[in-house]
Amino acid sequence: MTDTIFALSSGAPPAAIAVVRVSGPQAHALLERMAGPLPEERTLSLRSLHVWHSGELLDRALVAWFAAERSVTGEPLVELHLHGGRATVDAVEAVLASVPGVRRARAGEFTWRAFENGRLDLVQVESLSDLLRAETEAQRRAALAEGGLSGKVEQWRQQLLQLSALAEAALDQSDEDDVPADRARIDAVAADLIAGIGQLLARPGAERLFDGARVVFAGPPNAGKSTLINALAGREVAITSAIAGTTRDVIEAPVRIGGVAFVLTDTAGLRQGSGDEIERIGIDRAQRRIDEADLVVWMDERAEPDVADEKLIRIFPRADEPGRSDAAPGMRVSAVTGEGLADLADMLVERARTLLPREGEVALTRRQREHLAHCHAALVAFAAEPDELIAAEQLRLARQAIDELTGRAGAEEMLDALFGTFCIGK
Ligand SMILES: Nc1nc2c(ncn2[C@@H]2O[C@H](COP(=O)(O)OP(=O)(O)OP(=O)(O)O)[C@@H](O)[C@H]2O)c(=O)[nH]1
């Protein structure tokens, strides 16, 4: 029999209220034993909780229970809203744990059960995972929007099933010359699917939102890269010194600016013809970072950047220093006086937003994109395939890709990785 699991789901002690959730076949019986006859379903009711064998009072708490058909886990579920002191929570948990077949939940186990019981599909689990780890406003909104993806995918799956049925019927009829295959309808459904999925694939992905837009600061030794990163980050993240070549490797600082996540990367100064082997390796790495960056803050007024326009931000650093030319290209910035810092921050946010999913729009994670891209490719191959048997195989591949996307066809490793991101009690 399935274990009944419990966990503190919110309000780590000491807190005003600590919610312990209990899910599994014994959940309702446990509540009855502690609190007496079950109150109305899905309604918080005040009850005294007792240790049933000794009669000892555990807490006066708000309790609620949910039938399996209406619970988030798809199992009998109970919530105990306890007074959030350590001793109260410990005492209740100890009583629960003393019952055979009842144990503490592992990380993500409530969500896992919801998935197993068909309450959530994998796309919904991912958006929940994103919501729980959202740290910026943009991430929170995107995770909520992601919730809408599941419905869209289900609609595509239905269309694919319809397409498969049509193609199957056409295959059966192909020997009978007098019955025209419903080719026009097949083409229309396929074209619709290809367009819809293609549109979503063309949008910026969700990973930048969570991983942060990658900004590389590039320029000669002593340009003030590390000092500028520290000023933007509002803390010491990079080593600064007056000795040219201080930053020998790459230092990354995850920061939030204007509600957007960034990773600011300090690179070794791009000095040509450096004699020092270690410094040269640092410079190679810097070049690679520039190639991979979303945005490059170029801090060298004497050299022309070898960086695509759409990711280039040119600044004129250390602008406060006497004798610095007024005619140099780029936005004047001083990490010391603060001149131009707010403008630079605004520009970073503005440029980063063009790389990020638009607010409220569904954005795909890497995993989702991969499966949808497979589905899309199979559909395109299907539409172009004259041989009906090969075309049917392409449709099967498209269906498989969708099923992998929603978790109907399981890839165990991926499930482990995903559920590993949840905390205990979720
Ligand atoms: N006056 C003034 N000095 C600055 C400014 N930014 C940096 N400096 C000074 O310039 C020197 C070099 O700064 P860093 O931030 O270490 O320069 P870097 O580009 O990271 O140097 P490398 O690590 O060698 O590539 C330090 O002495 C800083 O204090 C600025 O805006 N104004």
PDB file of C-alpha atoms in Angstrom, residues 220-224 298-302 315-329 331-334 339:
ATOM      1  CA  PRO A 220      41.902  46.834 -21.766  1.00  0.00           C
ATOM      2  CA  PRO A 221      43.566  46.178 -18.417  1.00  0.00           C
ATOM      3  CA  ASN A 222      42.728  48.853 -15.852  1.00  0.00           C
ATOM      4  CA  ALA A 223      39.759  50.159 -17.808  1.00  0.00           C
ATOM      5  CA  GLY A 224      37.780  49.912 -14.578  1.00  0.00           C
ATOM      6  CA  TRP A 298      32.749  47.798 -24.402  1.00  0.00           C
ATOM      7  CA  MET A 299      35.100  49.942 -22.336  1.00  0.00           C
ATOM      8  CA  ASP A 300      37.864  50.751 -24.763  1.00  0.00           C
ATOM      9  CA  GLU A 301      37.673  54.084 -26.540  1.00  0.00           C
ATOM     10  CA  ARG A 302      40.814  53.369 -28.516  1.00  0.00           C
ATOM     11  CA  ILE A 315      30.789  53.293 -22.729  1.00  0.00           C
ATOM     12  CA  PHE A 316      33.517  55.765 -21.881  1.00  0.00           C
ATOM     13  CA  PRO A 317      34.724  54.634 -18.437  1.00  0.00           C
ATOM     14  CA  ARG A 318      36.489  56.551 -15.664  1.00  0.00           C
ATOM     15  CA  ALA A 319      34.907  59.668 -17.129  1.00  0.00           C
ATOM     16  CA  ASP A 320      35.613  61.662 -13.956  1.00  0.00           C
ATOM     17  CA  GLU A 321      39.360  61.579 -14.443  1.00  0.00           C
ATOM     18  CA  PRO A 322      40.989  64.833 -15.502  1.00  0.00           C
ATOM     19  CA  GLY A 323      42.426  64.875 -18.976  1.00  0.00           C
ATOM     20  CA  ARG A 324      39.911  62.354 -20.350  1.00  0.00           C
ATOM     21  CA  SER A 325      38.711  63.363 -23.791  1.00  0.00           C
ATOM     22  CA  ASP A 326      35.161  64.653 -24.170  1.00  0.00           C
ATOM     23  CA  ALA A 327      35.039  63.532 -27.783  1.00  0.00           C
ATOM     24  CA  ALA A 328      35.444  59.798 -27.095  1.00  0.00           C
ATOM     25  CA  PRO A 329      32.622  57.505 -28.221  1.00  0.00           C
ATOM     26  CA  MET A 331      28.166  56.823 -22.743  1.00  0.00           C
ATOM     27  CA  ARG A 332      30.192  58.641 -20.061  1.00  0.00           C
ATOM     28  CA  VAL A 333      30.346  56.554 -16.907  1.00  0.00           C
ATOM     29  CA  SER A 334      32.247  56.900 -13.671  1.00  0.00           C
ATOM     30  CA  GLU A 339      27.997  59.655 -13.255  1.00  0.00           C
TER      31      GLU A 339
END
